[in-house]
mmCIF file of C-alpha atoms in Angstrom:
data_model
loop_
_atom_site.group_PDB
_atom_site.id
_atom_site.type_symbol
_atom_site.label_atom_id
_atom_site.label_comp_id
_atom_site.label_asym_id
_atom_site.label_seq_id
_atom_site.Cartn_x
_atom_site.Cartn_y
_atom_site.Cartn_z
ATOM 1 C CA UNK A 1 -4.435 6.934 -9.205
ATOM 2 C CA UNK A 2 -2.016 4.527 -7.567
ATOM 3 C CA UNK A 3 1.229 5.427 -6.229
ATOM 4 C CA UNK A 4 4.074 2.986 -5.232
ATOM 5 C CA UNK A 5 6.447 5.014 -2.898
ATOM 6 C CA UNK A 6 8.963 2.334 -2.065
ATOM 7 C CA UNK A 7 9.000 -0.760 -4.297
ATOM 8 C CA UNK A 8 10.753 -2.693 -1.524
ATOM 9 C CA UNK A 9 8.296 -2.074 1.298
ATOM 10 C CA UNK A 10 4.870 -3.495 1.067
ATOM 11 C CA UNK A 11 3.958 -1.489 4.376
ATOM 12 C CA UNK A 12 4.737 1.922 2.726
ATOM 13 C CA UNK A 13 2.949 1.204 -0.640
ATOM 14 C CA UNK A 14 0.024 -0.438 1.348
ATOM 15 C CA UNK A 15 -0.538 2.489 3.715
ATOM 16 C CA UNK A 16 -0.332 5.075 0.661
ATOM 17 C CA UNK A 17 -2.876 2.884 -1.236
ATOM 18 C CA UNK A 18 -5.148 2.642 1.614
ATOM 19 C CA UNK A 19 -5.163 6.397 2.202
ATOM 20 C CA UNK A 20 -5.963 7.048 -1.479
ATOM 21 C CA UNK A 21 -8.849 4.357 -1.568
ATOM 22 C CA UNK A 22 -10.385 6.022 1.278
ATOM 23 C CA UNK A 23 -10.399 9.429 -0.530
ATOM 24 C CA UNK A 24 -12.110 7.884 -3.491
ATOM 25 C CA UNK A 25 -15.770 7.738 -2.114
ATOM 26 C CA UNK A 26 -15.334 4.042 -1.438
ATOM 27 C CA UNK A 27 -17.178 2.655 1.647
ATOM 28 C CA UNK A 28 -14.343 2.421 4.443
ATOM 29 C CA UNK A 29 -15.763 -0.979 5.595
ATOM 30 C CA UNK A 30 -15.154 -2.425 2.003
ATOM 31 C CA UNK A 31 -11.627 -0.815 1.895
ATOM 32 C CA UNK A 32 -10.806 -2.180 5.471
ATOM 33 C CA UNK A 33 -11.949 -5.670 4.636
ATOM 34 C CA UNK A 34 -10.897 -6.357 1.052
ATOM 35 C CA UNK A 35 -7.442 -4.642 0.816
ATOM 36 C CA UNK A 36 -5.935 -6.510 3.846
ATOM 37 C CA UNK A 37 -7.618 -9.738 2.628
ATOM 38 C CA UNK A 38 -6.009 -9.397 -0.689
ATOM 39 C CA UNK A 39 -2.559 -9.118 1.070
ATOM 40 C CA UNK A 40 -3.153 -12.285 3.058
ATOM 41 C CA UNK A 41 -4.382 -14.187 0.208
ATOM 42 C CA UNK A 42 -1.864 -13.166 -2.188
ATOM 43 C CA UNK A 43 1.505 -14.308 -0.398
ATOM 44 C CA UNK A 44 3.535 -12.327 -2.902
ATOM 45 C CA UNK A 45 3.724 -15.346 -5.490
ATOM 46 C CA UNK A 46 6.513 -17.298 -3.614
ATOM 47 C CA UNK A 47 4.631 -20.447 -4.474
ATOM 48 C CA UNK A 48 4.554 -19.675 -8.226
ATOM 49 C CA UNK A 49 7.898 -18.242 -8.309
ATOM 50 C CA UNK A 50 9.593 -21.392 -6.631
ATOM 51 C CA UNK A 51 7.559 -23.756 -8.750
ATOM 52 C CA UNK A 52 8.368 -21.844 -11.938
ATOM 53 C CA UNK A 53 12.091 -21.571 -11.245
ATOM 54 C CA UNK A 54 12.284 -25.305 -10.410
ATOM 55 C CA UNK A 55 10.571 -26.233 -13.750
ATOM 56 C CA UNK A 56 12.691 -23.833 -15.640
ATOM 57 C CA UNK A 57 15.951 -25.151 -14.288
ATOM 58 C CA UNK A 58 14.923 -28.683 -14.669
ATOM 59 C CA UNK A 59 14.072 -28.226 -18.284
ATOM 60 C CA UNK A 60 17.423 -26.255 -18.941
ATOM 61 C CA UNK A 61 19.408 -29.214 -17.509
ATOM 62 C CA UNK A 62 17.104 -31.745 -19.287
ATOM 63 C CA UNK A 63 15.973 -33.184 -15.953
ATOM 64 C CA UNK A 64 12.956 -35.508 -16.522
ATOM 65 C CA UNK A 65 9.762 -34.114 -14.901
ATOM 66 C CA UNK A 66 7.368 -36.914 -14.199
ATOM 67 C CA UNK A 67 4.543 -37.224 -11.738
ATOM 68 C CA UNK A 68 6.865 -37.907 -8.782
ATOM 69 C CA UNK A 69 9.091 -34.897 -9.636
ATOM 70 C CA UNK A 70 6.035 -32.662 -10.307
ATOM 71 C CA UNK A 71 4.527 -33.741 -6.862
ATOM 72 C CA UNK A 72 7.674 -32.882 -5.140
ATOM 73 C CA UNK A 73 7.875 -29.387 -6.755
ATOM 74 C CA UNK A 74 4.237 -28.728 -5.801
ATOM 75 C CA UNK A 75 4.402 -29.954 -2.269
ATOM 76 C CA UNK A 76 7.699 -27.983 -1.449
ATOM 77 C CA UNK A 77 6.627 -24.775 -3.249
ATOM 78 C CA UNK A 78 3.159 -24.981 -1.600
ATOM 79 C CA UNK A 79 4.332 -25.514 1.953
ATOM 80 C CA UNK A 80 7.224 -22.972 1.727
ATOM 81 C CA UNK A 81 4.688 -20.331 0.844
ATOM 82 C CA UNK A 82 3.349 -20.699 4.251
ATOM 83 C CA UNK A 83 6.502 -20.336 6.068
ATOM 84 C CA UNK A 84 7.194 -16.977 7.562
ATOM 85 C CA UNK A 85 10.830 -16.139 7.360
ATOM 86 C CA UNK A 86 13.183 -14.235 5.213
ATOM 87 C CA UNK A 87 11.983 -14.311 1.578
ATOM 88 C CA UNK A 88 15.290 -15.301 0.096
ATOM 89 C CA UNK A 89 16.264 -17.727 2.752
ATOM 90 C CA UNK A 90 13.000 -19.470 2.354
ATOM 91 C CA UNK A 91 13.128 -19.617 -1.369
ATOM 92 C CA UNK A 92 16.767 -20.827 -1.356
ATOM 93 C CA UNK A 93 16.222 -23.564 1.136
ATOM 94 C CA UNK A 94 13.164 -24.901 -0.606
ATOM 95 C CA UNK A 95 14.631 -24.712 -4.021
ATOM 96 C CA UNK A 96 17.728 -26.779 -2.607
ATOM 97 C CA UNK A 97 15.288 -29.335 -1.147
ATOM 98 C CA UNK A 98 13.477 -29.588 -4.606
ATOM 99 C CA UNK A 99 16.893 -29.669 -6.684
ATOM 100 C CA UNK A 100 18.161 -32.486 -4.330
ATOM 101 C CA UNK A 101 15.012 -34.600 -4.403
ATOM 102 C CA UNK A 102 14.672 -34.383 -8.294
ATOM 103 C CA UNK A 103 18.383 -34.547 -9.140
ATOM 104 C CA UNK A 104 19.091 -31.214 -10.724
ATOM 105 C CA UNK A 105 22.161 -28.652 -10.115
ATOM 106 C CA UNK A 106 21.508 -26.287 -7.163
ATOM 107 C CA UNK A 107 23.751 -23.553 -7.941
ATOM 108 C CA UNK A 108 22.016 -22.123 -10.845
ATOM 109 C CA UNK A 109 18.707 -21.694 -8.956
ATOM 110 C CA UNK A 110 20.614 -20.149 -5.911
ATOM 111 C CA UNK A 111 22.291 -17.684 -8.464
ATOM 112 C CA UNK A 112 19.079 -16.726 -10.091
ATOM 113 C CA UNK A 113 17.219 -16.268 -6.868
ATOM 114 C CA UNK A 114 20.008 -14.232 -5.341
ATOM 115 C CA UNK A 115 20.609 -11.936 -8.447
ATOM 116 C CA UNK A 116 16.980 -11.481 -9.439
ATOM 117 C CA UNK A 117 15.238 -11.387 -6.029
ATOM 118 C CA UNK A 118 15.394 -7.696 -5.548
ATOM 119 C CA UNK A 119 13.843 -6.929 -8.983
ATOM 120 C CA UNK A 120 11.234 -9.811 -8.581
ATOM 121 C CA UNK A 121 10.301 -8.225 -5.137
ATOM 122 C CA UNK A 122 9.969 -4.729 -6.495
ATOM 123 C CA UNK A 123 7.725 -6.029 -9.318
ATOM 124 C CA UNK A 124 5.582 -8.248 -7.129
ATOM 125 C CA UNK A 125 5.052 -5.465 -4.527
ATOM 126 C CA UNK A 126 3.716 -3.120 -7.427
ATOM 127 C CA UNK A 127 1.475 -5.808 -8.907
ATOM 128 C CA UNK A 128 0.022 -6.873 -5.589
ATOM 129 C CA UNK A 129 -0.612 -3.316 -4.519
ATOM 130 C CA UNK A 130 -2.339 -2.463 -7.856
ATOM 131 C CA UNK A 131 -4.198 -5.836 -7.847
ATOM 132 C CA UNK A 132 -5.590 -5.072 -4.373
ATOM 133 C CA UNK A 133 -6.660 -1.709 -5.208
ATOM 134 C CA UNK A 134 -8.431 -2.800 -8.323
ATOM 135 C CA UNK A 135 -10.210 -5.493 -6.278
ATOM 136 C CA UNK A 136 -11.433 -3.026 -3.746
ATOM 137 C CA UNK A 137 -12.612 -0.681 -6.518
ATOM 138 C CA UNK A 138 -14.320 -3.332 -8.426
ATOM 139 C CA UNK A 139 -16.142 -4.873 -5.388
ATOM 140 C CA UNK A 140 -17.116 -1.413 -4.014
ATOM 141 C CA UNK A 141 -18.475 -0.121 -7.201
ATOM 142 C CA UNK A 142 -20.318 -3.081 -8.292
ATOM 143 C CA UNK A 143 -24.090 -2.606 -8.659
ATOM 144 C CA UNK A 144 -26.248 -3.503 -5.780
ATOM 145 C CA UNK A 145 -29.022 -5.639 -7.202
ATOM 146 C CA UNK A 146 -30.948 -5.661 -3.790
ATOM 147 C CA UNK A 147 -31.667 -1.845 -3.635
ATOM 148 C CA UNK A 148 -35.370 -0.819 -4.361
#
């Protein structure tokens, strides 16, 4: 049973999820290793969100996406995922860079990011919490082939 107490707060949902996992007879070492590792590995999907948004707007405005443009989208999306700053500021500034480099309108992407970010953030937090809990449960309950 997974609870999401505040969709806009990873800390709150993570703390509650950790408490619930520890009550499920799952080895604490596995919970304490796998759950935080899942949070670090899954950087809330900024890379995928930025790349998808860029491709969507480029196709919407009939901007040609060749190898050069695809490389620009991939590089900026990947590197911006490693930046630790405000989520919307990072996404908006990265999108502006992509839009300017491949020649597509900036305002549509910024508007989409500004309006949809609170909803995307809530869904992303819920999905990440559930995925981390599922990973911990699957890893902890896998059959141990080395037992005799």
